[in-house]
Amino acid sequence: MKYLLSLFLIFESFSSLSQSCDYIFSGKVSDEMGNPLVGATILLAKQNKGEVADENGFFQFNKLCSGKYQIEVRFVGFKTISSSVKLYANKVWNVTLQSDSTALNEVVISEKHIELAATSTYSSLSGKALEETLGKSLGESLREIPGVNTIQTGPAIFKPVIHGVHSQRVLILNNGIRQEGQNWGAEHAPEVDQFIASNIIVIKDAAAIKYGADALGGVVLVNPAKLPTEAGIGGQVHVIGASNNGSGVLSGFLEGGLKKWPGFGWRAQGTIKKAGDSRAGNYVLSNTGFEEQNFSVSTGYHSEKKGIDIFYSHFNTSIGILRGTAVETAEDLANAQEREPPQYTLPFTYEIKQPRQSVQHDLLKVNAHLADGKNEFRLQYGFQNNNRKEFDFRLGAALSNIPALGFQLQTHTLDADWERSHSTKFQSCWGVNILYQNNSKVDGTQTIPFIPNFDHYAAGIFAVEKMTLANWVVELGLRYDFKNYDVVGFNFQNRLYRSNIDFQNFSGTFSTKRKLGNFSSLTTSISNAWRPPNMAELYSLGTHQSAAAIEYGLLLDEKTSEVKEYTATGARVEKAFKGVVGYKIEKQKFTTELTGYVNYIFDFIYLRPRGVTEGLRGVFPYFRYTQTDASFIGFDLFSVYQLNRQLTLTGKASLLRATDETQNDYLIFIPSNRADVGLRYESKPIKKFSWNAETKIRWVGIQNRAPQVITPREIIEAQKQGIDIIAQRPGNFDFAPAPDSYFLLSLGLGATWKLEKSKWDIRLSCDNLTSEAYREYTNRLRYFADDVGRNITLGIHFSF
Amino acid sequence: MKTLRFICLLLVAGSLLFLSGCKKDDPKPENIPEAITKATLTFTPAGGAPVIVTATDPDGDGPLPRTLSGPINLMKNVSYTLKITLINELAKPTDPEYDVTEEVEEEADEHIFFFAWTNNTFSNPTGNGNVDNRSDAVNYVDTDTKGLPLGLETSWTTINESVNGTFRVILKHQPDLKSAATTSNDGESDLDVMFSLTVN
């Protein structure tokens, strides 16, 4: 051994004398948390050679000559590292980048097994960008990502819309578990505490094959940080106040490990929020207050090769719905639309009265993983209990305290995967997902339940193969799912009906990523996904909160409203085919990400207006769930330009064009085109203190691709003359025209103190600086009131 | 051996019983107190046969349309007392939620009836009703606890001429709103029906 070593050394010294050019310079780029920085750029300055860190953060330069090199490692959102390295042998050089300014980072992987497909198109919210959205709800924070919008029901309820589709077409993974709540409702926000997230990833191509077959729009991954594995206690505290709704948010966590037991970690986290009515520019939005109390605990043990952890979270919220939306008939809706401020507008209060929602969500997760050479195994069990009650104005004080809608949804999930690295060039992942779910109505509501009770069983199996070639990475995925629903509900005559439906289908994805030169890459993916109609789409009958229209499900007979068997109707599952192309350039001063997509959904399910009916209360327009073919075509753009060391210019834009292809008509509630421009100044750090200032302008265009308008007043006037105006003017319609385009200006000021073992961050920001009175097309409350006016937020964040 | 077989049989029987007991019970139907399936208007003259019309919607807020009986045939120059009753036929007559009139009476502070008719159908009240203008004349007999009108009982005297017109009744639910000034556009409609009316 020693003899060989000395020979080797002699050989080496000879090589250096003759200037050998056969060295390998490699390493790993990570962030402060140890997460690999996928896509970081490593530049050999003088030689003008660059490499990009792969999905594990590794980079490698081959055939380098010996000598001294100036190396620059850069990654958007992190401080660039400039260093010099002497190369006289193969060298491994690992580097850790410090998080820096805002901007969406590419990084993402916080739990080793939630590894993203290297070829998927995704955006993430982490580090400072995520910090600056703290206090907002999950849906609201996601709006910072181009291509992601929201559908709102007032200032407290936001649901993510990815590339034009939402609700059950967007999967949310809460710490790796499919979030199962009453997701069918456009006014049911995801019951997730945004504070548990250390990063939030949005996967925009339907290539979410590992997560489920029904992510037609995409997947949102809410990931907490890894549990600590070393002794010592750390934590964070956040205190945030906002002026518009007088809200206060207090959140924090404590985490640590044990000296005697390295690899063990624990974390305890909690959030309290209390907000009063929001205020539009000119009046109070009465009864839009909300409150939230959440906590989570987790503990686990992780070693090099294996680990187990347990996580439990409890989420509890009470949300008021704008009181002026309590309408029953077309006449009520007409009066409400013509009236400003809305009916029942009262002075500001913290009280939450009817109509309101009360939701509790409990989640328990047990997760184990084992790495064995080239293989990694993961097993995960999840249990969720979602309790939702909605309260309305009712006949009598006694009834007003009883929910008009109440359901308990319990879900058990079991996921198992096996990842195998056959070689550095070929990896596979195979897995199985099993789900059992039960939905039961809350007794005593004294209303006919809007959706039936059901037992749901589902099983899916998938395989993903990944190949890394010279300049290409290619991924192929295939999945098969089986779903069964055993239904028992009450029809419009309050009589019991039963149903049993099976669904099964394949879905697949094919994606590639090609490096173009040293600084850019091109990602393409084609995938298909499918989604069975949900319970509301199949069986719903009646009106529900702030709707003023009667909805009929797909399985209700057109004439008698009796419930039919699924196979006896023409109802089909939705099938989507999505193609996404992503082009990315990352240079020294300039980064751009351009994504183009086409999502064609066959048998897209939506509510189509059918006519007017007259009950004892008055005239009601009614809608029936219908299926059509729809297309969603669009672009997302994200650019960052570093003007100099201090100034950064950011631009975002998203364009979307959605069409009802079968009717050659427009769809309703499709987000309009929008763009953001921001300028940010980062001061030079003065000892431990640094500060930043930022301004942003958002432009939201008018939705020109909106369906025809038929106002409730027109419906009533026509009805008086015996004309059913809706039947007479077929096609989609909206009760009011799409609101005008608008600009929103926001300012932010932040300061950071980095002490030896802790960090203080203070942030003062102002949204809607000019208190613009505007209405957002995707806010379902736009028929009744303006959107929120000026809001000043002060946040203090302490971490140690 | 016999005891062992007996124990096995017992176990099997027990588990069968257990499993069948485990079968989920069907959900229980709800009582639906707030549906109004029938509104009845009874015009009673002083000493004479009452004139009765009904508006019926057999499934409450469900898809089947409503039907109105009528027309309301009143006599010239006669005073009538109008009483309105509301029932929920989705419930049994013995159930408390059958009688919605009682619920409205109990919540009189949140409810008010508005009336509209063809101009000059009545000599008392004159005009065309208070749907278009709250301060127009309507003879309310009953009131709520604050002295504001309710309208389950009203009084009418027909004009001394023939009339061929309409008669509209609106019941508004105005929780926390109802005052001496609230109009037929305030609150939510619980009833809105229009009958044909003749005076002969």
mmCIF file of N, CA and C in Angstrom, chain A residues 9 11 28 49 112 224 275 279 310 328 335 425 445 495 558 578 635 656 669 690 703 762:
data_model
loop_
_atom_site.group_PDB
_atom_site.id
_atom_site.type_symbol
_atom_site.label_atom_id
_atom_site.label_comp_id
_atom_site.label_asym_id
_atom_site.label_seq_id
_atom_site.Cartn_x
_atom_site.Cartn_y
_atom_site.Cartn_z
ATOM 1 N N LEU A 9 2.325 9.153 -5.927
ATOM 2 C CA LEU A 9 2.746 10.523 -5.679
ATOM 3 C C LEU A 9 3.811 10.963 -6.679
ATOM 4 N N PHE A 11 4.217 9.798 -9.613
ATOM 5 C CA PHE A 11 3.513 9.957 -10.890
ATOM 6 C C PHE A 11 2.809 11.306 -10.946
ATOM 7 N N LYS A 28 -20.402 19.661 -4.242
ATOM 8 C CA LYS A 28 -21.835 19.796 -4.006
ATOM 9 C C LYS A 28 -22.130 21.212 -3.527
ATOM 10 N N LYS A 49 -15.677 28.694 -18.224
ATOM 11 C CA LYS A 49 -16.373 27.395 -18.268
ATOM 12 C C LYS A 49 -17.401 27.405 -17.144
ATOM 13 N N LYS A 112 -35.419 14.253 1.940
ATOM 14 C CA LYS A 112 -34.700 13.551 0.884
ATOM 15 C C LYS A 112 -35.636 12.798 -0.045
ATOM 16 N N PRO A 224 -42.419 21.214 5.521
ATOM 17 C CA PRO A 224 -41.725 21.784 6.673
ATOM 18 C C PRO A 224 -40.228 21.478 6.574
ATOM 19 N N ALA A 275 -58.650 38.315 13.283
ATOM 20 C CA ALA A 275 -58.823 39.468 12.403
ATOM 21 C C ALA A 275 -60.261 39.936 12.455
ATOM 22 N N ARG A 279 -61.566 46.078 5.178
ATOM 23 C CA ARG A 279 -62.151 47.334 4.713
ATOM 24 C C ARG A 279 -61.829 47.545 3.236
ATOM 25 N N ILE A 310 -42.896 11.147 13.333
ATOM 26 C CA ILE A 310 -44.339 11.249 13.581
ATOM 27 C C ILE A 310 -44.681 12.731 13.597
ATOM 28 N N GLU A 328 -81.214 35.096 -1.558
ATOM 29 C CA GLU A 328 -81.936 33.864 -1.862
ATOM 30 C C GLU A 328 -82.342 33.803 -3.322
ATOM 31 N N ASN A 335 -81.064 43.282 -6.127
ATOM 32 C CA ASN A 335 -80.987 44.349 -5.129
ATOM 33 C C ASN A 335 -79.570 44.484 -4.594
ATOM 34 N N LYS A 425 -26.690 6.973 -14.041
ATOM 35 C CA LYS A 425 -27.453 7.427 -15.206
ATOM 36 C C LYS A 425 -28.880 6.921 -15.245
ATOM 37 N N THR A 445 -78.809 19.062 11.353
ATOM 38 C CA THR A 445 -78.724 20.345 10.636
ATOM 39 C C THR A 445 -80.111 20.830 10.211
ATOM 40 N N ARG A 495 -85.828 11.697 0.548
ATOM 41 C CA ARG A 495 -85.868 10.225 0.564
ATOM 42 C C ARG A 495 -84.487 9.674 0.268
ATOM 43 N N GLU A 558 -83.203 15.228 -15.612
ATOM 44 C CA GLU A 558 -83.553 16.603 -16.001
ATOM 45 C C GLU A 558 -84.985 16.972 -15.670
ATOM 46 N N LYS A 578 -51.751 17.469 -20.937
ATOM 47 C CA LYS A 578 -51.062 18.736 -20.759
ATOM 48 C C LYS A 578 -49.659 18.680 -21.319
ATOM 49 N N PHE A 635 -48.903 31.343 -20.927
ATOM 50 C CA PHE A 635 -47.475 31.568 -20.715
ATOM 51 C C PHE A 635 -47.258 32.127 -19.325
ATOM 52 N N LEU A 656 -53.276 33.797 -19.886
ATOM 53 C CA LEU A 656 -54.057 32.567 -19.954
ATOM 54 C C LEU A 656 -55.225 32.751 -20.894
ATOM 55 N N PHE A 669 -64.980 32.725 -14.488
ATOM 56 C CA PHE A 669 -63.992 32.724 -13.407
ATOM 57 C C PHE A 669 -62.599 32.268 -13.832
ATOM 58 N N SER A 690 -28.393 44.982 8.258
ATOM 59 C CA SER A 690 -28.611 45.285 6.839
ATOM 60 C C SER A 690 -30.076 45.636 6.668
ATOM 61 N N GLN A 703 -60.868 40.846 -17.890
ATOM 62 C CA GLN A 703 -61.052 39.552 -18.528
ATOM 63 C C GLN A 703 -61.961 39.746 -19.739
ATOM 64 N N ILE A 762 -37.261 42.794 10.836
ATOM 65 C CA ILE A 762 -38.471 43.603 10.971
ATOM 66 C C ILE A 762 -38.898 43.983 9.582
#
